[in-house]
Coordinates of C-alpha atoms (C1' of nucleotides) in Angstrom, one line a residue:
Chain D
M1 CA 0.0 0.0 0.4
I2 CA 3.0 2.4 1.5
D3 CA 4.4 1.2 -1.6
E4 CA 1.9 2.0 -3.7
S5 CA 1.3 5.2 -2.5
F6 CA 5.3 6.2 -3.5
Q7 CA 4.9 5.5 -7.0
T8 CA 1.6 7.0 -8.1
D9 CA 2.6 10.1 -5.9
S10 CA 6.7 9.5 -8.0
K11 CA 4.4 9.2 -11.7
L12 CA 3.8 12.8 -11.3
T13 CA 6.6 14.4 -11.0
W14 CA 6.7 15.5 -14.6
H15 CA 3.3 16.4 -14.3
T16 CA 3.1 18.7 -10.6
V17 CA 5.7 21.5 -12.3
L18 CA 7.8 21.1 -8.8
R19 CA 6.8 19.9 -5.1
A20 CA 6.0 15.8 -6.6
H21 CA 8.8 13.8 -6.2
L22 CA 9.6 12.6 -2.4
M23 CA 13.3 11.5 -2.0
N24 CA 14.0 13.0 2.1
T25 CA 10.7 15.1 1.9
E26 CA 8.9 14.6 5.6
P27 CA 5.3 12.1 5.0
D28 CA 3.2 15.2 5.9
S29 CA 3.6 17.5 3.2
F30 CA 1.3 14.9 1.9
S31 CA -1.0 14.7 4.6
D32 CA -3.4 17.3 3.1
S33 CA -5.6 15.0 0.2
S34 CA -7.1 17.4 -1.4
A35 CA -4.5 18.2 -3.6
S36 CA -3.3 14.5 -4.3
A37 CA -7.0 14.4 -5.2
E38 CA -6.4 17.6 -7.9
W39 CA -2.5 15.8 -9.0
A40 CA -5.0 12.4 -10.4
V41 CA -7.9 14.7 -11.5
A42 CA -5.0 16.5 -13.4
T43 CA -3.6 12.7 -13.8
V44 CA -6.4 12.1 -16.2
A45 CA -6.6 15.5 -17.5
S46 CA -3.4 14.8 -19.5
P47 CA -3.0 11.1 -20.8
S48 CA 0.7 11.8 -22.4
P49 CA 1.6 8.8 -24.6
T50 CA 5.3 8.2 -23.5
P51 CA 5.4 10.0 -19.9
A52 CA 9.1 11.2 -19.9
F53 CA 10.1 11.3 -16.8
S54 CA 11.7 14.8 -16.2
P55 CA 14.1 16.3 -12.8
L56 CA 13.9 18.7 -10.5
Y57 CA 16.9 20.2 -12.3
Q58 CA 15.7 19.7 -15.9
Q59 CA 11.8 22.0 -14.4
I60 CA 13.6 24.0 -12.3
K61 CA 16.0 25.5 -15.5
V62 CA 12.5 26.1 -17.0
L63 CA 11.4 27.8 -14.7
I64 CA 14.7 30.0 -15.0
L65 CA 14.0 30.5 -18.1
Q66 CA 10.7 32.2 -18.1
S67 CA 11.8 34.6 -16.6
L68 CA 14.7 35.2 -18.6
Q69 CA 12.3 34.9 -20.6
A70 CA 9.8 37.1 -19.2
G71 CA 12.3 40.3 -18.3
E72 CA 12.3 39.1 -14.7
W73 CA 15.9 39.8 -14.8
K74 CA 17.8 42.2 -17.0
P75 CA 20.5 41.3 -19.4
S76 CA 23.9 41.7 -17.3
A77 CA 22.0 41.8 -14.2
A78 CA 22.0 39.6 -11.0
I79 CA 19.5 37.3 -10.8
P80 CA 18.7 35.8 -6.9
S81 CA 21.6 33.8 -5.1
E82 CA 21.5 30.0 -5.2
M83 CA 19.9 30.2 -1.7
D84 CA 17.5 32.1 -2.5
L85 CA 16.2 30.5 -5.6
A86 CA 16.8 27.2 -4.0
V87 CA 13.4 28.6 -0.9
R88 CA 11.6 30.2 -4.1
F89 CA 11.1 26.9 -5.7
K90 CA 11.2 25.0 -2.6
V91 CA 14.5 22.3 -3.5
S92 CA 18.0 22.4 -2.6
Q93 CA 20.8 24.9 -3.5
G94 CA 22.7 21.8 -4.9
T95 CA 18.5 21.3 -7.3
V96 CA 19.4 25.0 -8.1
R97 CA 22.9 24.6 -8.5
K98 CA 22.0 22.1 -11.7
A99 CA 19.8 23.3 -13.2
I100 CA 22.0 26.8 -13.8
D101 CA 25.0 24.8 -14.2
E102 CA 23.5 24.0 -17.6
L103 CA 22.4 27.1 -18.1
A104 CA 26.1 28.1 -17.6
A105 CA 26.9 26.1 -20.7
E106 CA 24.3 27.1 -23.1
N107 CA 26.1 31.2 -22.3
L108 CA 22.2 32.2 -20.9
L109 CA 23.4 32.8 -18.1
V110 CA 27.8 33.9 -16.2
R111 CA 28.5 32.9 -13.1
R112 CA 31.1 34.7 -11.4
Q113 CA 32.6 33.1 -8.4
G114 CA 32.5 35.8 -4.7
K115 CA 29.7 37.6 -7.1
G116 CA 27.2 36.5 -8.6
T117 CA 25.1 34.7 -11.7
F118 CA 24.4 37.4 -14.1
V119 CA 22.4 37.2 -17.3
A120 CA 24.7 37.2 -20.1
T121 CA 24.2 39.4 -23.1
H122 CA 26.2 40.6 -26.1
A123 CA 27.1 43.7 -25.0
E124 CA 30.3 44.5 -22.5
Q125 CA 31.4 41.3 -23.8
Q126 CA 35.0 40.3 -23.8
V127 CA 34.2 39.5 -27.6
Q128 CA 32.7 42.3 -29.7
Y129 CA 30.9 39.2 -31.8
R130 CA 30.1 36.3 -30.0
F131 CA 28.9 35.2 -33.6
L132 CA 31.4 35.9 -36.2
R133 CA 34.1 32.9 -36.5
L134 CA 36.5 35.6 -38.9
Y135 CA 40.1 35.5 -37.1
P136 CA 43.1 37.4 -38.9
D137 CA 46.2 35.1 -40.3
S138 CA 48.0 37.4 -38.3
G139 CA 46.5 35.8 -35.2
D140 CA 46.2 39.2 -33.2
L141 CA 42.8 40.1 -32.9
Q142 CA 43.6 43.1 -30.7
G143 CA 46.3 45.0 -33.8
E144 CA 43.9 44.4 -35.7
G145 CA 42.3 47.1 -34.6
P146 CA 37.8 47.3 -34.0
A147 CA 35.7 46.4 -37.2
Q148 CA 34.3 49.7 -39.3
R149 CA 31.0 49.5 -40.2
Q150 CA 29.1 50.6 -42.8
I151 CA 25.2 50.7 -43.0
I152 CA 24.5 50.5 -46.9
D153 CA 20.8 50.4 -46.8
C154 CA 17.5 49.5 -44.6
K155 CA 14.7 49.0 -45.3
R156 CA 10.9 47.0 -45.3
M157 CA 9.8 43.5 -47.6
R158 CA 7.7 41.6 -47.7
A159 CA 8.7 38.2 -47.0
T160 CA 9.8 35.7 -49.7
A161 CA 9.2 32.5 -49.5
D162 CA 12.6 31.4 -49.0
I163 CA 12.8 33.7 -45.6
A164 CA 9.8 33.3 -44.4
K165 CA 10.5 29.2 -44.3
A166 CA 14.5 30.6 -41.9
L167 CA 12.0 32.7 -40.4
A168 CA 9.2 31.6 -39.3
I169 CA 6.6 33.4 -40.2
R170 CA 4.3 33.7 -43.5
Q171 CA 5.6 34.1 -46.8
G172 CA 4.2 38.1 -47.6
E173 CA 4.5 39.3 -43.6
S174 CA 6.5 42.9 -43.3
V175 CA 10.1 42.1 -42.6
L176 CA 13.1 44.6 -42.9
Q177 CA 16.2 44.5 -45.1
V178 CA 19.8 45.3 -43.7
R179 CA 22.5 45.8 -45.9
R180 CA 25.9 46.7 -44.5
V181 CA 29.3 45.9 -45.3
L182 CA 32.6 45.5 -42.0
S183 CA 35.6 46.9 -43.2
F184 CA 39.0 45.3 -40.8
A185 CA 41.6 47.8 -40.9
G186 CA 40.9 49.6 -43.9
V187 CA 39.2 46.6 -45.9
P188 CA 36.3 45.7 -46.7
T189 CA 36.0 42.1 -46.3
I190 CA 32.3 41.2 -44.9
L191 CA 29.6 42.2 -46.6
E192 CA 26.0 40.6 -45.5
D193 CA 22.2 41.6 -46.0
L194 CA 20.4 40.1 -42.8
W195 CA 16.4 39.8 -43.0
L196 CA 14.4 41.2 -39.3
P197 CA 11.0 39.2 -38.4
G198 CA 9.3 43.3 -39.1
A199 CA 6.6 43.3 -35.5
P200 CA 9.5 42.2 -33.1
F201 CA 12.1 45.1 -34.6
K202 CA 9.3 47.8 -35.3
G203 CA 11.5 51.5 -35.3
L204 CA 14.3 49.8 -37.0
T205 CA 16.1 52.4 -39.1
A206 CA 18.8 53.0 -40.7
E207 CA 20.3 56.4 -38.9
R208 CA 20.0 54.4 -35.2
L209 CA 21.5 51.1 -36.7
R210 CA 24.0 53.9 -37.7
A211 CA 24.3 55.2 -34.5
Y212 CA 25.3 53.4 -32.0
L213 CA 27.7 51.7 -31.4
G214 CA 29.0 48.3 -30.1
P215 CA 27.5 44.6 -31.6
M216 CA 24.4 44.8 -34.0
Y217 CA 23.0 42.0 -32.0
A218 CA 23.1 44.6 -28.5
L219 CA 21.0 47.4 -29.7
F220 CA 18.9 44.4 -30.6
E221 CA 18.7 43.3 -27.2
T222 CA 19.1 46.7 -25.3
E223 CA 15.9 48.0 -28.0
F224 CA 14.2 45.8 -28.5
G225 CA 14.3 43.3 -26.0
V226 CA 15.5 40.2 -28.5
R227 CA 17.9 38.2 -27.3
M228 CA 20.2 36.0 -29.4
V229 CA 20.6 32.2 -27.7
R230 CA 21.8 29.5 -30.4
A231 CA 22.4 30.7 -34.5
E232 CA 22.9 27.5 -37.5
E233 CA 25.3 28.7 -39.9
K234 CA 25.3 27.2 -43.7
I235 CA 28.7 27.7 -45.3
R236 CA 29.8 28.0 -48.7
A237 CA 32.6 29.0 -51.7
V238 CA 31.0 31.2 -53.7
L239 CA 31.7 33.8 -56.8
P240 CA 30.7 37.0 -56.2
D241 CA 28.6 38.6 -58.5
T242 CA 28.8 42.6 -59.8
E243 CA 26.9 44.3 -57.8
Q244 CA 28.6 42.1 -54.3
C245 CA 32.5 43.2 -56.9
A246 CA 31.4 47.0 -56.5
L247 CA 30.9 46.6 -52.4
L248 CA 33.8 44.8 -51.2
H249 CA 36.5 46.2 -54.4
I250 CA 37.0 42.8 -55.4
H251 CA 37.4 41.4 -58.7
A252 CA 34.9 39.2 -60.0
K253 CA 37.0 35.9 -59.4
T254 CA 37.3 36.4 -56.3
P255 CA 36.3 33.4 -55.0
L256 CA 34.5 34.1 -51.0
L257 CA 33.0 32.2 -47.8
S258 CA 29.1 32.6 -48.2
V259 CA 27.4 32.3 -44.4
E260 CA 24.0 31.9 -43.7
R261 CA 23.1 32.0 -40.5
I262 CA 20.2 31.5 -38.5
A263 CA 19.6 33.2 -35.1
Y264 CA 17.8 32.0 -32.1
T265 CA 15.7 33.1 -29.1
Y266 CA 14.7 31.3 -26.3
N267 CA 12.5 28.4 -27.7
D268 CA 14.1 27.8 -30.7
T269 CA 12.5 31.2 -32.2
P270 CA 14.3 32.3 -35.5
M271 CA 14.1 35.9 -35.7
E272 CA 17.5 36.8 -37.4
L273 CA 18.0 35.5 -41.1
R274 CA 21.9 36.4 -42.0
R275 CA 24.0 36.1 -45.3
G276 CA 27.5 36.7 -45.2
L277 CA 30.5 36.8 -47.6
Y278 CA 33.1 37.2 -46.4
L279 CA 36.7 37.6 -48.0
T280 CA 39.7 35.0 -47.4
D281 CA 42.8 36.2 -47.8
T282 CA 43.8 37.4 -44.8
H283 CA 40.9 36.3 -42.6
F284 CA 39.7 32.6 -42.2
Y285 CA 36.4 31.3 -40.3
R286 CA 37.6 29.6 -37.5
N287 CA 36.2 26.2 -36.2
V288 CA 36.8 23.1 -32.5
L289 CA 35.3 20.0 -33.1
N290 CA 35.0 18.3 -30.4
Chain A
M1 CA 47.9 26.6 15.7
I2 CA 45.6 24.5 14.4
D3 CA 44.6 26.9 12.0
E4 CA 47.9 26.9 10.6
S5 CA 48.0 23.6 10.5
F6 CA 44.9 23.8 8.1
Q7 CA 46.3 26.7 6.0
T8 CA 49.1 24.2 5.3
D9 CA 47.2 21.2 4.9
S10 CA 45.2 23.4 2.2
K11 CA 47.6 25.4 -0.1
L12 CA 49.4 21.3 -0.4
T13 CA 46.0 20.4 -2.4
W14 CA 47.5 20.8 -5.6
H15 CA 50.5 19.1 -5.0
T16 CA 49.9 16.0 -3.3
V17 CA 47.7 14.5 -6.6
L18 CA 45.1 13.0 -3.4
R19 CA 43.9 13.4 0.1
A20 CA 45.5 16.6 1.0
H21 CA 42.5 18.3 1.4
L22 CA 40.1 18.4 4.7
M23 CA 37.1 18.9 4.7
N24 CA 35.3 15.3 6.7
T25 CA 38.1 14.0 7.7
E26 CA 39.2 12.9 10.7
P27 CA 42.4 14.5 11.1
D28 CA 43.4 10.9 12.6
S29 CA 44.6 10.5 8.7
F30 CA 47.1 13.3 8.7
S31 CA 48.6 11.4 12.1
D32 CA 52.0 10.7 9.7
S33 CA 54.4 13.1 10.7
S34 CA 57.1 11.9 8.1
A35 CA 54.8 12.2 5.5
S36 CA 53.4 15.9 6.3
A37 CA 57.5 17.1 6.4
E38 CA 57.1 15.6 2.5
W39 CA 54.8 17.7 1.8
A40 CA 56.5 19.9 3.1
V41 CA 59.8 19.3 1.1
A42 CA 57.8 18.8 -2.6
T43 CA 56.2 22.6 -1.4
V44 CA 60.5 24.1 -1.9
A45 CA 60.8 22.1 -4.7
S46 CA 58.2 23.2 -6.9
P47 CA 57.9 27.0 -5.6
S48 CA 55.3 27.6 -8.3
P49 CA 54.7 31.1 -8.9
T50 CA 50.1 30.8 -9.0
P51 CA 49.8 28.0 -6.6
A52 CA 46.7 27.9 -9.1
F53 CA 44.2 26.0 -7.1
S54 CA 43.2 22.5 -7.9
P55 CA 40.1 20.9 -7.0
L56 CA 39.7 17.2 -6.5
Y57 CA 37.5 16.4 -9.7
Q58 CA 40.4 17.9 -11.3
Q59 CA 42.7 15.5 -10.6
I60 CA 40.8 12.8 -10.4
K61 CA 40.0 14.0 -13.8
V62 CA 43.8 14.5 -14.6
L63 CA 44.5 10.2 -13.5
I64 CA 41.2 9.1 -15.4
L65 CA 43.1 10.9 -18.1
Q66 CA 46.0 9.0 -17.7
S67 CA 44.6 6.0 -17.6
L68 CA 42.7 6.0 -21.4
Q69 CA 46.4 7.8 -22.3
A70 CA 47.9 4.6 -20.9
G71 CA 45.5 2.0 -22.7
E72 CA 43.7 1.2 -19.3
W73 CA 40.7 0.9 -21.4
K74 CA 40.2 0.0 -24.4
P75 CA 38.5 2.2 -26.4
S76 CA 34.8 1.3 -26.6
A77 CA 34.9 -0.5 -22.9
A78 CA 33.5 0.6 -20.0
I79 CA 35.1 1.4 -17.5
P80 CA 35.4 1.0 -13.0
S81 CA 31.7 2.2 -12.0
E82 CA 32.5 5.4 -10.2
M83 CA 31.2 3.4 -6.5
D84 CA 35.2 1.2 -8.0
L85 CA 36.1 4.4 -9.1
A86 CA 35.6 6.0 -6.1
V87 CA 37.2 3.3 -3.9
R88 CA 40.2 3.2 -5.9
F89 CA 40.1 7.3 -5.8
K90 CA 39.6 7.0 -2.2
V91 CA 36.4 9.9 -2.9
S92 CA 33.0 10.5 -3.1
Q93 CA 31.4 9.1 -5.0
G94 CA 29.9 13.0 -6.5
T95 CA 33.8 13.5 -6.9
V96 CA 34.7 10.9 -8.7
R97 CA 31.3 11.8 -11.2
K98 CA 31.7 15.3 -11.8
A99 CA 35.0 14.3 -13.2
I100 CA 33.6 12.2 -15.4
D101 CA 30.5 14.4 -16.3
E102 CA 33.6 16.4 -17.7
L103 CA 34.8 13.6 -19.4
A104 CA 32.0 13.2 -21.0
A105 CA 31.6 16.4 -22.2
E106 CA 35.4 16.8 -23.2
N107 CA 34.0 13.5 -25.7
L108 CA 35.8 11.1 -24.3
L109 CA 33.4 8.8 -22.6
V110 CA 29.7 7.7 -22.9
R111 CA 28.5 7.5 -19.7
R112 CA 25.1 4.5 -21.0
Q113 CA 22.5 4.7 -17.7
G114 CA 22.3 1.4 -16.4
K115 CA 24.8 -0.3 -18.5
G116 CA 27.9 1.4 -17.5
T117 CA 30.8 4.3 -18.7
F118 CA 32.4 3.4 -21.9
V119 CA 35.8 5.1 -23.8
A120 CA 34.2 7.1 -26.8
T121 CA 35.7 6.2 -30.0
H122 CA 35.4 7.3 -33.4
A123 CA 34.2 3.3 -34.4
E124 CA 30.8 2.0 -33.5
Q125 CA 28.8 4.9 -34.1
Q126 CA 26.1 6.3 -35.4
V127 CA 27.5 8.9 -37.2
Q128 CA 30.4 7.9 -39.8
Y129 CA 32.7 11.1 -39.4
R130 CA 32.4 12.8 -35.9
F131 CA 34.3 16.4 -37.4
L132 CA 33.1 16.1 -41.3
R133 CA 30.8 18.3 -41.1
L134 CA 30.1 18.4 -44.0
Y135 CA 25.6 17.9 -45.6
P136 CA 24.0 17.1 -48.6
D137 CA 21.6 19.8 -49.3
S138 CA 18.3 17.7 -48.9
G139 CA 19.7 17.5 -45.3
D140 CA 18.8 13.3 -45.7
L141 CA 21.7 12.1 -44.1
Q142 CA 21.4 9.0 -44.5
G143 CA 19.8 8.1 -48.0
E144 CA 22.7 9.4 -49.7
G145 CA 24.1 7.1 -48.3
P146 CA 28.4 5.9 -47.2
A147 CA 30.4 7.4 -48.9
Q148 CA 32.4 5.8 -51.7
R149 CA 36.8 5.5 -51.0
Q150 CA 39.6 6.6 -53.1
I151 CA 43.2 6.3 -51.7
I152 CA 45.1 8.3 -54.3
D153 CA 48.4 7.9 -52.7
C154 CA 50.3 6.9 -49.5
K155 CA 53.6 8.0 -50.2
R156 CA 56.3 9.3 -46.7
M157 CA 58.2 12.1 -46.7
R158 CA 60.1 14.9 -45.7
A159 CA 58.5 17.6 -42.9
T160 CA 58.1 20.6 -45.0
A161 CA 57.9 23.9 -42.3
D162 CA 54.7 24.7 -41.8
I163 CA 53.8 20.7 -42.3
A164 CA 56.2 20.7 -39.3
K165 CA 54.8 23.5 -37.3
A166 CA 51.1 22.2 -37.5
L167 CA 51.8 18.5 -36.4
A168 CA 54.8 19.9 -33.8
I169 CA 57.8 18.1 -34.7
R170 CA 60.9 19.7 -37.4
Q171 CA 61.4 20.4 -40.8
G172 CA 62.6 17.4 -42.2
E173 CA 61.4 15.1 -39.7
S174 CA 59.4 11.9 -42.2
V175 CA 55.9 12.1 -42.7
L176 CA 52.9 10.3 -44.1
Q177 CA 51.2 12.1 -46.6
V178 CA 48.4 10.4 -47.8
R179 CA 45.3 11.9 -50.6
R180 CA 42.1 10.1 -50.9
V181 CA 38.6 11.3 -52.6
L182 CA 35.1 10.9 -50.8
S183 CA 32.2 10.8 -54.0
F184 CA 29.1 11.0 -52.4
A185 CA 26.1 9.0 -54.5
G186 CA 29.2 9.1 -57.2
V187 CA 30.3 11.9 -57.5
P188 CA 34.2 13.6 -55.9
T189 CA 32.8 15.8 -53.7
I190 CA 35.6 15.6 -51.2
L191 CA 39.4 15.7 -52.6
E192 CA 41.8 15.7 -49.2
D193 CA 45.2 15.5 -48.7
L194 CA 46.4 14.5 -44.6
W195 CA 49.7 14.6 -42.9
L196 CA 50.6 12.0 -40.1
P197 CA 54.1 12.0 -37.9
G198 CA 55.8 9.2 -39.6
A199 CA 56.8 7.2 -36.4
P200 CA 53.4 6.3 -34.5
F201 CA 52.1 5.3 -38.0
K202 CA 55.5 3.1 -38.7
G203 CA 53.8 0.3 -41.1
L204 CA 50.3 2.4 -42.7
T205 CA 49.9 2.1 -46.3
A206 CA 48.0 2.7 -49.0
E207 CA 46.6 -1.2 -49.1
R208 CA 45.8 -1.1 -45.3
L209 CA 43.7 2.7 -46.0
R210 CA 42.0 0.6 -49.1
A211 CA 41.5 -2.7 -46.6
Y212 CA 40.0 -0.8 -44.3
L213 CA 36.0 0.2 -43.8
G214 CA 35.0 2.6 -41.1
P215 CA 35.8 6.1 -40.6
M216 CA 39.5 6.6 -40.7
Y217 CA 40.1 7.8 -37.4
A218 CA 38.6 4.6 -36.4
L219 CA 41.8 2.1 -38.3
F220 CA 44.0 5.0 -36.2
E221 CA 42.7 3.9 -33.4
T222 CA 43.3 0.3 -33.5
E223 CA 46.0 0.0 -35.2
F224 CA 48.1 2.6 -34.0
G225 CA 46.3 2.8 -30.8
V226 CA 45.9 6.9 -31.7
R227 CA 43.0 8.3 -30.6
M228 CA 41.5 12.4 -31.9
V229 CA 40.0 14.0 -29.4
R230 CA 39.4 16.9 -30.7
A231 CA 39.8 19.0 -33.7
E232 CA 41.0 22.8 -34.8
E233 CA 39.8 24.0 -38.7
K234 CA 40.9 26.8 -40.5
I235 CA 38.3 27.8 -43.1
R236 CA 39.2 29.9 -45.9
A237 CA 37.1 29.6 -50.3
V238 CA 39.2 28.7 -53.2
L239 CA 40.0 28.7 -56.2
P240 CA 41.3 25.2 -57.2
D241 CA 44.4 23.8 -59.4
T242 CA 44.6 22.4 -62.7
E243 CA 45.5 19.0 -60.9
Q244 CA 42.9 19.6 -58.3
C245 CA 39.7 19.9 -61.2
A246 CA 40.3 16.5 -62.6
L247 CA 40.1 14.7 -59.6
L248 CA 36.8 16.6 -58.3
H249 CA 35.4 16.5 -61.7
I250 CA 35.5 19.9 -61.8
H251 CA 35.8 23.6 -64.4
A252 CA 39.2 25.7 -63.2
K253 CA 36.0 28.4 -62.4
T254 CA 33.8 26.2 -59.2
P255 CA 35.4 27.9 -56.0
L256 CA 35.9 25.9 -53.4
L257 CA 35.8 25.4 -49.8
S258 CA 39.4 25.4 -48.0
V259 CA 39.1 23.2 -45.1
E260 CA 42.9 22.4 -42.8
R261 CA 42.2 20.5 -40.0
I262 CA 44.7 20.0 -37.2
A263 CA 43.5 16.7 -35.2
Y264 CA 44.7 16.0 -31.4
T265 CA 45.3 13.5 -29.5
Y266 CA 45.3 13.4 -25.5
N267 CA 47.5 16.6 -24.1
D268 CA 47.1 18.4 -27.5
T269 CA 49.4 16.9 -29.2
P270 CA 48.6 18.0 -32.6
M271 CA 48.8 13.9 -34.6
E272 CA 47.6 15.4 -38.5
L273 CA 47.0 17.9 -40.5
R274 CA 44.5 18.2 -42.9
R275 CA 44.2 20.1 -45.9
G276 CA 40.6 19.4 -48.2
L277 CA 38.6 21.0 -50.6
Y278 CA 35.2 20.4 -50.4
L279 CA 32.4 21.1 -52.8
T280 CA 30.0 22.9 -52.3
D281 CA 26.5 22.6 -54.7
T282 CA 24.9 19.8 -53.3
H283 CA 26.7 19.9 -48.9
F284 CA 27.0 23.0 -47.1
Y285 CA 29.4 22.9 -44.3
R286 CA 27.5 23.3 -41.1
N287 CA 28.3 24.9 -37.5
V288 CA 26.6 25.5 -34.4
L289 CA 26.8 28.4 -32.2
N290 CA 26.7 28.6 -28.2
Chain C
dC1 C1' 17.6 -9.3 -9.8
dA2 C1' 22.1 -6.5 -7.9
dG3 C1' 24.8 -3.1 -10.6
dT4 C1' 24.7 1.0 -13.0
dG5 C1' 24.3 5.0 -13.4
dG6 C1' 20.5 10.0 -12.3
dT7 C1' 18.5 12.6 -8.9
dC8 C1' 17.7 15.2 -5.3
dT9 C1' 19.1 16.6 -0.2
dA10 C1' 21.3 18.2 3.9
dG11 C1' 25.2 20.0 5.3
dA12 C1' 30.3 21.3 6.1
dC13 C1' 33.9 24.1 4.4
dC14 C1' 37.1 26.4 0.2
dA15 C1' 37.4 30.4 -2.3
dC16 C1' 36.8 34.9 -3.4
dT17 C1' 34.6 39.3 -4.2
dG18 C1' 33.8 43.7 -1.9
dG19 C1' 32.1 47.0 1.8
Chain P
dC1 C1' 33.7 40.4 7.5
dA2 C1' 29.2 39.5 4.9
dG3 C1' 27.4 37.2 0.9
dT4 C1' 28.2 34.5 -3.7
dG5 C1' 29.8 30.8 -6.3
dG6 C1' 32.2 26.8 -5.6
dT7 C1' 34.1 21.8 -3.5
dC8 C1' 33.1 17.8 -1.0
dT9 C1' 30.1 13.8 1.5
dA10 C1' 26.9 10.8 2.6
dG11 C1' 23.5 8.6 2.7
dA12 C1' 18.7 8.1 -0.1
dC13 C1' 16.4 7.3 -3.6
dC14 C1' 14.9 6.2 -8.6
dA15 C1' 15.0 5.2 -13.5
dC16 C1' 17.8 1.8 -16.5
dT17 C1' 19.3 -2.2 -18.4
dG18 C1' 21.0 -7.2 -18.4
dC19 C1' 20.8 -11.7 -16.4

DNA sequence: CAGTGGTCTAGACCACTGG
DNA sequence: CAGTGGTCTAGACCACTGC
């Protein structure tokens, strides 16, 4: 009997958000029979085909993620201490710790011993461009200095089929297109077009892009509340067309790296499609494989 | 006094391989004064400028790494259970666990719940080529079928300056050069040259390469005891020369991805330099950014 | 069923930061 | 010095595998 009640409670772990597990908990925390009844209803109401046991720390992780997404803690600000969160979620510090560990591994949070845990941000970062994998042959990132940015264009348009697919929106919906050139030591090196869904980026203009110092993703964060969290790139070798030749000051026989990036916010929601052309005669794209 | 002895012992943590920390340990484990004297000598003998406190689980990690490197546990074999290792290293299971966690995150070990922890291998892996980031446009990895491999050449030569530098050997030392072509669905897609240090790969011939089914890195593992653990790639866009055109069945205006890879074994020792040319009209190089 | 990895807790102490 | 994250332990129980 007792064993069976254990079973029942245990199975509820992944239904009720928290505290439906037993472990070293006193039995009296389950003395409220009405609560038990409620859970039973919930269980019947959602007959998951695959129970898919989810450990407590994963549930905590989701809760923290929701707070991040809801803007409860702003980028670069500190989140509550592990102890505070443990009290808030009614779990042990170790469980909160494991949840935060994973979020830190995904670069959503940054831990600083003795100081606290902070919301990661594209601004105030040591590396100017977190997602840019292009490095100078010299290897001297500093000696090259910061990139010169030139906004060529910023206009509203309707999503073509491929853009709509990449951004998970409907074809014909309004999107923003930006074209710019990045130069290193005065040499035009990157030409990129990027497309943003119109709604979240309402009010973005070439002027605001030009006025903003720092990475574009930092502007997205501070001005539009959109945090890019992850990205995927497809890379090819291509030859430029005449317009691209003019913008990059190269001739038509110069092979270029074509880098198509889709950047995602929370919940794997795509929020940017970027198509870049990289000149690789003095730079290279670097990747590490584990 | 007591406080000071604590200090002393604590500082030794990173000198003595294990058990120099206190925590919940009984004081009697330090009753052997001769051992203490030995430690003191060790401390004087190696006056590290930066003490660089190293936690226990990092030391365990190094020990496990050494066992892997020494071949105590072969690829695809199970290592001892967490409890066994905890007893062996005289630490708690949790500490062993954290060490293994990191090694698993680095793809050196593979955990399988209910079965054990296993030494990672390039053979018997779901993905044929662990370090290859080229995918077909169709996205259908299976539909494409396995790659056809054609060994063009396998010869001994002397390391040029750049090859020597990449392999961390001296210029003029003996290296093995292999050239091969990979085809997908009958279409030549990858042309690669690779250079291996002569000593560890003594006896490698074109015949053995041709005879071996499965990834080349798996052959390196089973036949030469060299396990590639990590790699770095530098990617550029280039145009082929006439010889490359012939081997890949393309014309001279076809831009190609130039992928230079250095693969490392344990201890960040480079063991392979590979220069590949990828045809990207029906395939793309994929990268994920976090 | 025993053995393995996986989760969770509670409590102690260490290392680091800043007032 | 208090507060934060980081390490370590001991012990309990859960989920999964295979005999």
